[in-house]
PDB file of C-alpha atoms in Angstrom:
ATOM      1  CA  MET L   1      -2.857  -6.513  26.457  1.00 69.00           C
ATOM      2  CA  LYS L   2       0.394  -7.808  24.986  1.00 77.00           C
ATOM      3  CA  LEU L   3       1.172  -5.333  22.239  1.00 78.00           C
ATOM      4  CA  LEU L   4       4.492  -6.901  21.258  1.00 73.00           C
ATOM      5  CA  GLU L   5       2.834 -10.180  20.240  1.00 76.00           C
ATOM      6  CA  ALA L   6       0.741  -8.403  17.565  1.00 75.00           C
ATOM      7  CA  THR L   7      -2.030 -11.016  17.763  1.00 87.00           C
ATOM      8  CA  PRO L   8      -5.773 -10.384  17.190  1.00 93.00           C
ATOM      9  CA  PHE L   9      -7.735  -9.016  20.140  1.00 94.00           C
ATOM     10  CA  LYS L  10     -11.291  -9.628  21.238  1.00 94.00           C
ATOM     11  CA  SER L  11     -13.142  -6.574  22.517  1.00 93.00           C
ATOM     12  CA  GLY L  12     -12.932  -7.827  26.103  1.00 94.00           C
ATOM     13  CA  ASP L  13      -9.120  -7.934  25.921  1.00 94.00           C
ATOM     14  CA  LEU L  14      -8.645  -4.229  25.142  1.00 95.00           C
ATOM     15  CA  GLU L  15      -6.959  -2.085  27.782  1.00 95.00           C
ATOM     16  CA  LEU L  16      -9.335   0.582  29.106  1.00 94.00           C
ATOM     17  CA  ASP L  17      -7.085   2.270  31.675  1.00 93.00           C
ATOM     18  CA  GLU L  18      -5.250   5.152  29.977  1.00 91.00           C
ATOM     19  CA  ASP L  19      -2.207   5.142  32.255  1.00 89.00           C
ATOM     20  CA  GLN L  20      -1.748   1.402  31.812  1.00 91.00           C
ATOM     21  CA  LEU L  21      -2.009   1.688  28.040  1.00 92.00           C
ATOM     22  CA  ARG L  22       0.513   4.544  27.928  1.00 89.00           C
ATOM     23  CA  ASN L  23       2.921   2.436  29.957  1.00 87.00           C
ATOM     24  CA  GLN L  24       2.454  -0.540  27.638  1.00 90.00           C
ATOM     25  CA  CYS L  25       3.091   1.658  24.602  1.00 90.00           C
ATOM     26  CA  LEU L  26       6.273   3.031  26.118  1.00 88.00           C
ATOM     27  CA  GLU L  27       7.506  -0.453  27.028  1.00 88.00           C
ATOM     28  CA  LEU L  28       6.971  -1.550  23.433  1.00 91.00           C
ATOM     29  CA  LEU L  29       8.728   1.493  21.975  1.00 91.00           C
ATOM     30  CA  GLU L  30      11.656   1.200  24.370  1.00 89.00           C
ATOM     31  CA  ASP L  31      12.071  -2.440  23.346  1.00 91.00           C
ATOM     32  CA  ILE L  32      12.244  -1.503  19.651  1.00 93.00           C
ATOM     33  CA  TYR L  33      14.125   1.814  19.802  1.00 93.00           C
ATOM     34  CA  ARG L  34      17.307   0.358  21.240  1.00 93.00           C
ATOM     35  CA  GLU L  35      20.614   1.463  19.816  1.00 93.00           C
ATOM     36  CA  GLU L  36      21.442  -2.096  18.731  1.00 96.00           C
ATOM     37  CA  ASN L  37      18.194  -2.164  16.697  1.00 96.00           C
ATOM     38  CA  ARG L  38      19.112   0.922  14.685  1.00 96.00           C
ATOM     39  CA  TYR L  39      18.789   0.144  10.956  1.00 97.00           C
ATOM     40  CA  LYS L  40      18.938   2.613   8.067  1.00 97.00           C
ATOM     41  CA  THR L  41      18.385   6.346   7.790  1.00 98.00           C
ATOM     42  CA  PHE L  42      16.218   7.286   4.811  1.00 98.00           C
ATOM     43  CA  ARG L  43      16.284  10.824   3.443  1.00 98.00           C
ATOM     44  CA  GLN L  44      12.874  12.009   2.324  1.00 97.00           C
ATOM     45  CA  ASN L  45      11.831  15.270   0.666  1.00 96.00           C
ATOM     46  CA  GLY L  46       9.279  17.270   2.630  1.00 96.00           C
ATOM     47  CA  ALA L  47       6.585  19.569   1.291  1.00 96.00           C
ATOM     48  CA  HIS L  48       9.050  22.460   0.959  1.00 95.00           C
ATOM     49  CA  ASN L  49      11.839  20.368  -0.615  1.00 95.00           C
ATOM     50  CA  GLU L  50      13.595  20.196   2.736  1.00 96.00           C
ATOM     51  CA  THR L  51      15.435  16.972   3.553  1.00 97.00           C
ATOM     52  CA  ILE L  52      13.900  14.942   6.362  1.00 97.00           C
ATOM     53  CA  GLN L  53      16.001  12.241   7.955  1.00 97.00           C
ATOM     54  CA  VAL L  54      13.877   9.252   8.933  1.00 98.00           C
ATOM     55  CA  HIS L  55      15.733   6.900  11.266  1.00 97.00           C
ATOM     56  CA  THR L  56      14.513   3.300  11.222  1.00 98.00           C
ATOM     57  CA  PHE L  57      14.839   0.382  13.621  1.00 97.00           C
ATOM     58  CA  LYS L  58      14.331  -3.383  13.352  1.00 96.00           C
ATOM     59  CA  GLY L  59      13.074  -5.053  16.516  1.00 93.00           C
ATOM     60  CA  SER L  60      12.059  -8.581  17.460  1.00 90.00           C
ATOM     61  CA  ASN L  61       8.956 -10.462  16.284  1.00 89.00           C
ATOM     62  CA  GLY L  62       8.916  -8.649  12.934  1.00 92.00           C
ATOM     63  CA  TRP L  63       8.556  -5.172  14.434  1.00 95.00           C
ATOM     64  CA  ALA L  64      10.044  -2.108  12.761  1.00 97.00           C
ATOM     65  CA  GLY L  65      10.131   1.498  13.902  1.00 97.00           C
ATOM     66  CA  ARG L  66      10.858   4.935  12.541  1.00 97.00           C
ATOM     67  CA  SER L  67      11.608   8.323  14.071  1.00 95.00           C
ATOM     68  CA  ASN L  68      11.845  11.790  12.549  1.00 95.00           C
ATOM     69  CA  THR L  69      11.800  15.441  13.537  1.00 94.00           C
ATOM     70  CA  ILE L  70       9.212  17.888  12.184  1.00 95.00           C
ATOM     71  CA  SER L  71      10.557  21.424  12.277  1.00 94.00           C
ATOM     72  CA  ALA L  72       8.565  24.324  13.688  1.00 92.00           C
ATOM     73  CA  ASN L  73      10.218  26.474  11.018  1.00 93.00           C
ATOM     74  CA  ASP L  74       8.638  24.459   8.203  1.00 95.00           C
ATOM     75  CA  TYR L  75       5.206  23.403   9.467  1.00 95.00           C
ATOM     76  CA  ASN L  76       2.325  24.502  11.644  1.00 93.00           C
ATOM     77  CA  LEU L  77       2.907  22.009  14.435  1.00 91.00           C
ATOM     78  CA  GLU L  78      -0.620  22.339  15.784  1.00 93.00           C
ATOM     79  CA  ASN L  79      -1.871  21.119  12.405  1.00 95.00           C
ATOM     80  CA  VAL L  80       0.576  18.198  12.522  1.00 95.00           C
ATOM     81  CA  VAL L  81      -0.749  17.024  15.890  1.00 94.00           C
ATOM     82  CA  LYS L  82      -4.331  17.537  14.728  1.00 95.00           C
ATOM     83  CA  ALA L  83      -3.773  15.576  11.511  1.00 96.00           C
ATOM     84  CA  LEU L  84      -2.214  12.642  13.354  1.00 96.00           C
ATOM     85  CA  THR L  85      -4.452  12.421  16.411  1.00 96.00           C
ATOM     86  CA  GLY L  86      -7.638  14.290  15.534  1.00 96.00           C
ATOM     87  CA  CYS L  87      -7.150  16.396  18.681  1.00 95.00           C
ATOM     88  CA  ALA L  88      -7.677  20.160  18.827  1.00 92.00           C
ATOM     89  CA  TYR L  89      -5.872  22.530  21.190  1.00 90.00           C
ATOM     90  CA  GLU L  90      -8.439  24.337  23.328  1.00 90.00           C
ATOM     91  CA  GLY L  91      -7.561  26.513  26.286  1.00 86.00           C
ATOM     92  CA  ASP L  92      -4.439  24.906  27.689  1.00 83.00           C
ATOM     93  CA  LYS L  93      -4.910  21.281  26.649  1.00 88.00           C
ATOM     94  CA  TRP L  94      -5.469  18.950  23.725  1.00 91.00           C
ATOM     95  CA  LYS L  95      -9.038  17.708  23.477  1.00 93.00           C
ATOM     96  CA  LEU L  96     -10.449  14.824  21.445  1.00 94.00           C
ATOM     97  CA  ALA L  97     -14.044  15.560  20.452  1.00 89.00           C
ATOM     98  CA  ASP L  98     -14.295  12.806  17.819  1.00 92.00           C
ATOM     99  CA  PRO L  99     -11.944   9.823  18.314  1.00 90.00           C
ATOM    100  CA  THR L 100     -12.493   8.675  14.714  1.00 94.00           C
ATOM    101  CA  LEU L 101     -10.948  11.808  13.152  1.00 95.00           C
ATOM    102  CA  HIS L 102      -7.563  10.078  13.086  1.00 96.00           C
ATOM    103  CA  THR L 103      -8.939   7.515  10.631  1.00 95.00           C
ATOM    104  CA  TYR L 104     -10.617  10.183   8.487  1.00 95.00           C
ATOM    105  CA  TYR L 105      -7.415  12.235   8.189  1.00 96.00           C
ATOM    106  CA  GLU L 106      -5.252   9.162   7.572  1.00 95.00           C
ATOM    107  CA  LYS L 107      -7.321   8.336   4.504  1.00 94.00           C
ATOM    108  CA  GLN L 108      -6.459  11.771   3.047  1.00 94.00           C
ATOM    109  CA  TYR L 109      -2.700  11.185   2.868  1.00 93.00           C
ATOM    110  CA  MET L 110      -2.105   7.412   2.804  1.00 92.00           C
ATOM    111  CA  GLY L 111      -1.970   6.660  -0.917  1.00 85.00           C
ATOM    112  CA  LYS L 112      -2.272   2.881  -0.592  1.00 88.00           C
ATOM    113  CA  LEU L 113      -5.288   3.159   1.714  1.00 91.00           C
ATOM    114  CA  VAL L 114      -8.130   3.024  -0.805  1.00 89.00           C
ATOM    115  CA  GLU L 115     -11.066   2.688   1.615  1.00 89.00           C
ATOM    116  CA  SER L 116     -11.638   3.168   5.334  1.00 91.00           C
ATOM    117  CA  PHE L 117     -14.839   2.635   7.297  1.00 89.00           C
ATOM    118  CA  VAL L 118     -15.615   3.085  10.967  1.00 90.00           C
ATOM    119  CA  VAL L 119     -17.676  -0.020  11.692  1.00 88.00           C
ATOM    120  CA  LEU L 120     -17.976   0.063  15.484  1.00 88.00           C
ATOM    121  CA  LYS L 121     -17.939   3.030  17.825  1.00 85.00           C
ATOM    122  CA  GLY L 122     -17.462   2.364  21.509  1.00 79.00           C
ATOM    123  CA  ALA L 123     -16.158  -1.102  20.928  1.00 78.00           C
ATOM    124  CA  PRO L 124     -15.689  -0.679  23.902  1.00 86.00           C
ATOM    125  CA  GLU L 125     -15.231   3.032  24.672  1.00 89.00           C
ATOM    126  CA  PRO L 126     -12.916   4.756  24.000  1.00 93.00           C
ATOM    127  CA  TRP L 127     -11.751   2.253  21.361  1.00 96.00           C
ATOM    128  CA  TYR L 128     -13.386   2.045  17.943  1.00 95.00           C
ATOM    129  CA  CYS L 129     -13.104  -0.511  15.141  1.00 94.00           C
ATOM    130  CA  VAL L 130     -12.339   0.216  11.494  1.00 95.00           C
ATOM    131  CA  GLU L 131     -12.210  -1.685   8.239  1.00 94.00           C
ATOM    132  CA  LEU L 132      -9.221  -0.623   6.130  1.00 95.00           C
ATOM    133  CA  ASN L 133      -8.614  -1.724   2.535  1.00 94.00           C
ATOM    134  CA  TYR L 134      -5.096  -1.316   1.158  1.00 93.00           C
ATOM    135  CA  ASN L 135      -3.897  -1.629  -2.429  1.00 91.00           C
ATOM    136  CA  LEU L 136      -0.381  -3.080  -2.218  1.00 82.00           C
ATOM    137  CA  GLY L 137       0.289  -3.261  -5.946  1.00 79.00           C
ATOM    138  CA  PRO L 138      -0.986  -4.607  -9.273  1.00 77.00           C
ATOM    139  CA  LEU L 139       0.077  -8.208  -8.613  1.00 73.00           C
ATOM    140  CA  LEU L 140      -1.414  -8.440  -5.119  1.00 81.00           C
ATOM    141  CA  LYS L 141      -5.015  -8.620  -3.976  1.00 87.00           C
ATOM    142  CA  THR L 142      -6.480  -5.865  -1.833  1.00 90.00           C
ATOM    143  CA  ARG L 143      -5.615  -6.370   1.845  1.00 92.00           C
ATOM    144  CA  LYS L 144      -8.562  -6.041   4.230  1.00 93.00           C
ATOM    145  CA  PHE L 145      -7.792  -5.130   7.847  1.00 95.00           C
ATOM    146  CA  TYR L 146     -10.108  -4.975  10.844  1.00 95.00           C
ATOM    147  CA  GLU L 147      -8.403  -2.866  13.501  1.00 96.00           C
ATOM    148  CA  TYR L 148      -9.224  -1.553  16.954  1.00 97.00           C
ATOM    149  CA  ILE L 149      -7.902   1.999  17.335  1.00 97.00           C
ATOM    150  CA  ARG L 150      -7.526   4.258  20.335  1.00 97.00           C
ATOM    151  CA  VAL L 151      -6.152   7.799  20.457  1.00 97.00           C
ATOM    152  CA  LEU L 152      -4.539   9.101  23.652  1.00 95.00           C
ATOM    153  CA  PRO L 153      -4.366  12.920  23.512  1.00 94.00           C
ATOM    154  CA  PRO L 154      -1.046  14.668  24.180  1.00 90.00           C
ATOM    155  CA  LEU L 155      -0.442  15.561  27.817  1.00 84.00           C
ATOM    156  CA  LYS L 156       1.710  18.155  29.447  1.00 70.00           C
ATOM    157  CA  GLN L 157       4.600  16.515  31.232  1.00 57.00           C
ATOM    158  CA  ASP L 158       5.295  17.447  34.825  1.00 53.00           C
ATOM    159  CA  GLU L 159       6.875  15.837  37.873  1.00 45.00           C
ATOM    160  CA  SER L 160       3.541  14.392  38.991  1.00 44.00           C
ATOM    161  CA  SER L 161       2.952  12.518  35.735  1.00 44.00           C
ATOM    162  CA  LYS L 162       2.180   8.854  36.286  1.00 40.00           C
ATOM    163  CA  VAL L 163       3.924   7.816  33.094  1.00 41.00           C
ATOM    164  CA  LYS L 164       7.228   8.589  31.469  1.00 42.00           C
ATOM    165  CA  LEU L 165       6.752  10.591  28.277  1.00 39.00           C
ATOM    166  CA  PHE L 166       9.141  10.900  25.353  1.00 52.00           C
ATOM    167  CA  GLY L 167       9.038  14.700  25.409  1.00 46.00           C
ATOM    168  CA  LYS L 168       7.286  17.680  26.922  1.00 45.00           C
ATOM    169  CA  GLU L 169       3.959  16.430  25.551  1.00 64.00           C
ATOM    170  CA  SER L 170       3.145  13.080  23.984  1.00 84.00           C
ATOM    171  CA  GLY L 171       0.111  11.702  22.252  1.00 92.00           C
ATOM    172  CA  PHE L 172      -0.380   8.079  21.208  1.00 95.00           C
ATOM    173  CA  ILE L 173      -2.305   6.329  18.459  1.00 97.00           C
ATOM    174  CA  VAL L 174      -2.666   2.607  19.152  1.00 97.00           C
ATOM    175  CA  SER L 175      -3.872   0.146  16.512  1.00 97.00           C
ATOM    176  CA  VAL L 176      -4.280  -3.581  17.140  1.00 97.00           C
ATOM    177  CA  PRO L 177      -5.823  -6.309  14.951  1.00 96.00           C
ATOM    178  CA  ALA L 178      -9.399  -7.229  15.801  1.00 96.00           C
ATOM    179  CA  ASP L 179     -10.601 -10.805  16.054  1.00 95.00           C
ATOM    180  CA  ILE L 180     -12.280 -11.250  12.672  1.00 92.00           C
ATOM    181  CA  GLU L 181     -14.871 -13.810  13.769  1.00 92.00           C
ATOM    182  CA  GLU L 182     -16.061 -11.606  16.631  1.00 92.00           C
ATOM    183  CA  ILE L 183     -16.245  -8.534  14.394  1.00 91.00           C
ATOM    184  CA  GLN L 184     -18.178 -10.355  11.676  1.00 88.00           C
ATOM    185  CA  GLN L 185     -20.625 -11.676  14.254  1.00 88.00           C
ATOM    186  CA  ARG L 186     -21.221  -8.173  15.604  1.00 86.00           C
ATOM    187  CA  LEU L 187     -21.636  -6.739  12.101  1.00 83.00           C
ATOM    188  CA  ARG L 188     -24.367  -9.289  11.382  1.00 82.00           C
ATOM    189  CA  SER L 189     -26.217  -8.367  14.561  1.00 77.00           C
ATOM    190  CA  ASN L 190     -29.194  -6.032  14.229  1.00 66.00           C
ATOM    191  CA  ASP L 191     -29.326  -5.041  17.897  1.00 68.00           C
ATOM    192  CA  ASP L 192     -25.732  -3.935  18.577  1.00 70.00           C
ATOM    193  CA  SER L 193     -25.975  -0.293  19.651  1.00 70.00           C
ATOM    194  CA  ASN L 194     -22.307   0.284  18.776  1.00 73.00           C
ATOM    195  CA  LEU L 195     -22.750  -0.371  15.055  1.00 70.00           C
ATOM    196  CA  HIS L 196     -21.770   2.634  12.968  1.00 69.00           C
ATOM    197  CA  SER L 197     -23.638   3.811   9.870  1.00 62.00           C
ATOM    198  CA  ASP L 198     -20.702   2.597   7.730  1.00 63.00           C
ATOM    199  CA  SER L 199     -21.022  -0.949   9.099  1.00 57.00           C
ATOM    200  CA  VAL L 200     -21.483  -3.595   6.426  1.00 59.00           C
ATOM    201  CA  PRO L 201     -20.806  -7.328   6.888  1.00 57.00           C
ATOM    202  CA  THR L 202     -18.083  -8.571   4.563  1.00 58.00           C
ATOM    203  CA  ASP L 203     -19.491 -10.562   1.655  1.00 52.00           C
ATOM    204  CA  SER L 204     -17.509 -13.793   1.455  1.00 50.00           C
ATOM    205  CA  LYS L 205     -18.419 -14.077  -2.234  1.00 42.00           C
ATOM    206  CA  ASN L 206     -15.965 -11.253  -2.947  1.00 51.00           C
ATOM    207  CA  SER L 207     -13.066 -13.011  -1.221  1.00 61.00           C
ATOM    208  CA  ARG L 208     -11.400 -13.640  -4.592  1.00 68.00           C
ATOM    209  CA  ASN L 209     -10.669  -9.919  -4.725  1.00 80.00           C
ATOM    210  CA  TRP L 210      -9.156  -9.433  -1.283  1.00 88.00           C
ATOM    211  CA  VAL L 211      -7.188 -11.146   1.485  1.00 91.00           C
ATOM    212  CA  TYR L 212      -7.469 -10.662   5.245  1.00 92.00           C
ATOM    213  CA  ALA L 213      -4.359  -9.100   6.758  1.00 93.00           C
ATOM    214  CA  GLN L 214      -3.454  -7.621  10.125  1.00 94.00           C
ATOM    215  CA  TYR L 215      -1.079  -5.138  11.700  1.00 95.00           C
ATOM    216  CA  SER L 216      -0.270  -3.605  15.052  1.00 96.00           C
ATOM    217  CA  SER L 217       1.162  -0.126  15.479  1.00 97.00           C
ATOM    218  CA  VAL L 218       1.962   2.475  18.101  1.00 96.00           C
ATOM    219  CA  GLU L 219       2.575   6.091  17.118  1.00 95.00           C
ATOM    220  CA  THR L 220       3.698   8.856  19.414  1.00 93.00           C
ATOM    221  CA  ILE L 221       3.918  12.570  18.733  1.00 92.00           C
ATOM    222  CA  GLY L 222       5.566  14.970  21.169  1.00 87.00           C
ATOM    223  CA  HIS L 223       7.923  17.896  21.531  1.00 80.00           C
ATOM    224  CA  SER L 224      11.663  17.456  21.396  1.00 73.00           C
ATOM    225  CA  ASN L 225      13.281  17.925  24.794  1.00 69.00           C
ATOM    226  CA  ASP L 226      15.509  20.760  23.607  1.00 68.00           C
ATOM    227  CA  SER L 227      13.322  22.634  21.097  1.00 75.00           C
ATOM    228  CA  GLN L 228       9.778  23.325  19.937  1.00 82.00           C
ATOM    229  CA  ASP L 229      10.153  20.820  17.093  1.00 89.00           C
ATOM    230  CA  LEU L 230       8.030  17.678  17.095  1.00 91.00           C
ATOM    231  CA  ILE L 231       9.283  14.110  17.252  1.00 92.00           C
ATOM    232  CA  TRP L 232       7.089  11.588  15.414  1.00 95.00           C
ATOM    233  CA  ASN L 233       7.741   7.935  16.225  1.00 95.00           C
ATOM    234  CA  MET L 234       5.914   4.938  14.818  1.00 96.00           C
ATOM    235  CA  ALA L 235       6.460   1.228  15.400  1.00 96.00           C
ATOM    236  CA  THR L 236       4.571  -1.498  13.576  1.00 97.00           C
ATOM    237  CA  SER L 237       4.371  -5.204  12.853  1.00 96.00           C
ATOM    238  CA  SER L 238       2.396  -6.553   9.913  1.00 93.00           C
ATOM    239  CA  ASN L 239       1.135  -9.829   8.481  1.00 92.00           C
ATOM    240  CA  ALA L 240       0.172  -9.228   4.847  1.00 89.00           C
ATOM    241  CA  GLY L 241      -1.634 -12.562   4.544  1.00 87.00           C
ATOM    242  CA  GLY L 242      -2.036 -14.522   1.327  1.00 84.00           C
ATOM    243  CA  PHE L 243       1.166 -15.863  -0.183  1.00 82.00           C
ATOM    244  CA  VAL L 244       3.426 -13.067   1.097  1.00 84.00           C
ATOM    245  CA  PRO L 245       5.860 -14.584   3.646  1.00 87.00           C
ATOM    246  CA  ASN L 246       6.253 -12.679   6.904  1.00 87.00           C
ATOM    247  CA  PHE L 247      10.002 -12.330   6.417  1.00 88.00           C
ATOM    248  CA  ILE L 248       9.408 -10.507   3.108  1.00 88.00           C
ATOM    249  CA  THR L 249       7.010  -8.122   4.855  1.00 88.00           C
ATOM    250  CA  ALA L 250       9.541  -7.518   7.640  1.00 90.00           C
ATOM    251  CA  LEU L 251      12.313  -6.754   5.139  1.00 91.00           C
ATOM    252  CA  ALA L 252      10.202  -4.138   3.365  1.00 91.00           C
ATOM    253  CA  LEU L 253       8.750  -2.463   6.465  1.00 94.00           C
ATOM    254  CA  PRO L 254      11.497   0.089   7.301  1.00 96.00           C
ATOM    255  CA  ARG L 255      11.541   1.641   3.831  1.00 95.00           C
ATOM    256  CA  THR L 256       7.745   1.486   3.535  1.00 94.00           C
ATOM    257  CA  ILE L 257       7.038   3.273   6.807  1.00 96.00           C
ATOM    258  CA  ALA L 258       9.724   5.894   6.075  1.00 97.00           C
ATOM    259  CA  GLN L 259       7.773   6.881   2.956  1.00 94.00           C
ATOM    260  CA  ASP L 260       4.690   7.715   5.045  1.00 95.00           C
ATOM    261  CA  VAL L 261       6.415  10.796   6.482  1.00 97.00           C
ATOM    262  CA  PRO L 262       6.447  12.988   3.337  1.00 97.00           C
ATOM    263  CA  HIS L 263       2.911  11.844   2.471  1.00 96.00           C
ATOM    264  CA  LEU L 264       1.612  13.352   5.704  1.00 97.00           C
ATOM    265  CA  LEU L 265       3.646  16.560   5.468  1.00 97.00           C
ATOM    266  CA  ARG L 266       2.691  17.278   1.859  1.00 96.00           C
ATOM    267  CA  TRP L 267      -0.976  16.827   2.663  1.00 96.00           C
ATOM    268  CA  ILE L 268      -0.758  19.167   5.667  1.00 96.00           C
ATOM    269  CA  ALA L 269       1.032  21.802   3.582  1.00 95.00           C
ATOM    270  CA  SER L 270      -1.687  21.604   0.914  1.00 94.00           C
ATOM    271  CA  GLU L 271      -4.539  22.199   3.368  1.00 92.00           C
ATOM    272  CA  LYS L 272      -5.532  25.660   4.580  1.00 82.00           C
ATOM    273  CA  GLU L 273      -7.319  24.061   7.503  1.00 87.00           C
ATOM    274  CA  ILE L 274      -7.232  20.535   8.912  1.00 89.00           C
ATOM    275  CA  THR L 275     -10.907  19.659   9.193  1.00 88.00           C
ATOM    276  CA  ARG L 276     -13.433  17.009   8.231  1.00 87.00           C
ATOM    277  CA  ARG L 277     -15.248  17.728   4.989  1.00 78.00           C
ATOM    278  CA  GLY L 278     -18.529  16.252   3.888  1.00 64.00           C
TER     279      GLY L 278
END
């Protein structure tokens, strides 16, 4: 996989080896989070009116990144990790019972995400494919994304770790654009055992109401080296499709992704328990 290129992937191109994928994620993040790529710091209000500094970066090939600290004094950090990854802490490790929980929780706090469907499970394992529909504003058509997603649960860092982690524990959420033709072909198949109950082939007659778009992203969540606080990093590259030039998308990305931070924290603070409902 070549994450930095942010091009659509066929199912056979997806990285299955966890260590290799962690290394690729770290290589991507290290390329973007260079000091010379540092951009603006946005100050956002958290759920308790605390000020959160979100540091942003502008990398090559239209990539942008953000980084912020989530304080253990303000939030239940176990809920933060659960909301982002879908993992639950059991015994002495993070476990991922349902890899699609990340997508379910994301829909709860991402205001512009109007619909999300898991269309393929095990596409191949442990990846899954989703259809995401975003409302970008009154003058723009809905953006339809088909994305492969994989969650890598947080690990405890020790000297025998095969990969370099950002902190004491790190978890990753990897999203890459799916090849639309392959996905549509699989959705029209009646004998694909990986089809999910939400799977519905896109009706081309409705194409006047939406535009295909694509994005790649890597998120990491882990403990700060010198405290129990969490560090949340996210890097992304996006092609909004339609008549929106890529350079316009790239200009808006840092501010846009900085605004996602308070959305998550306010949702977590409003929930007594982070769990799937319905």
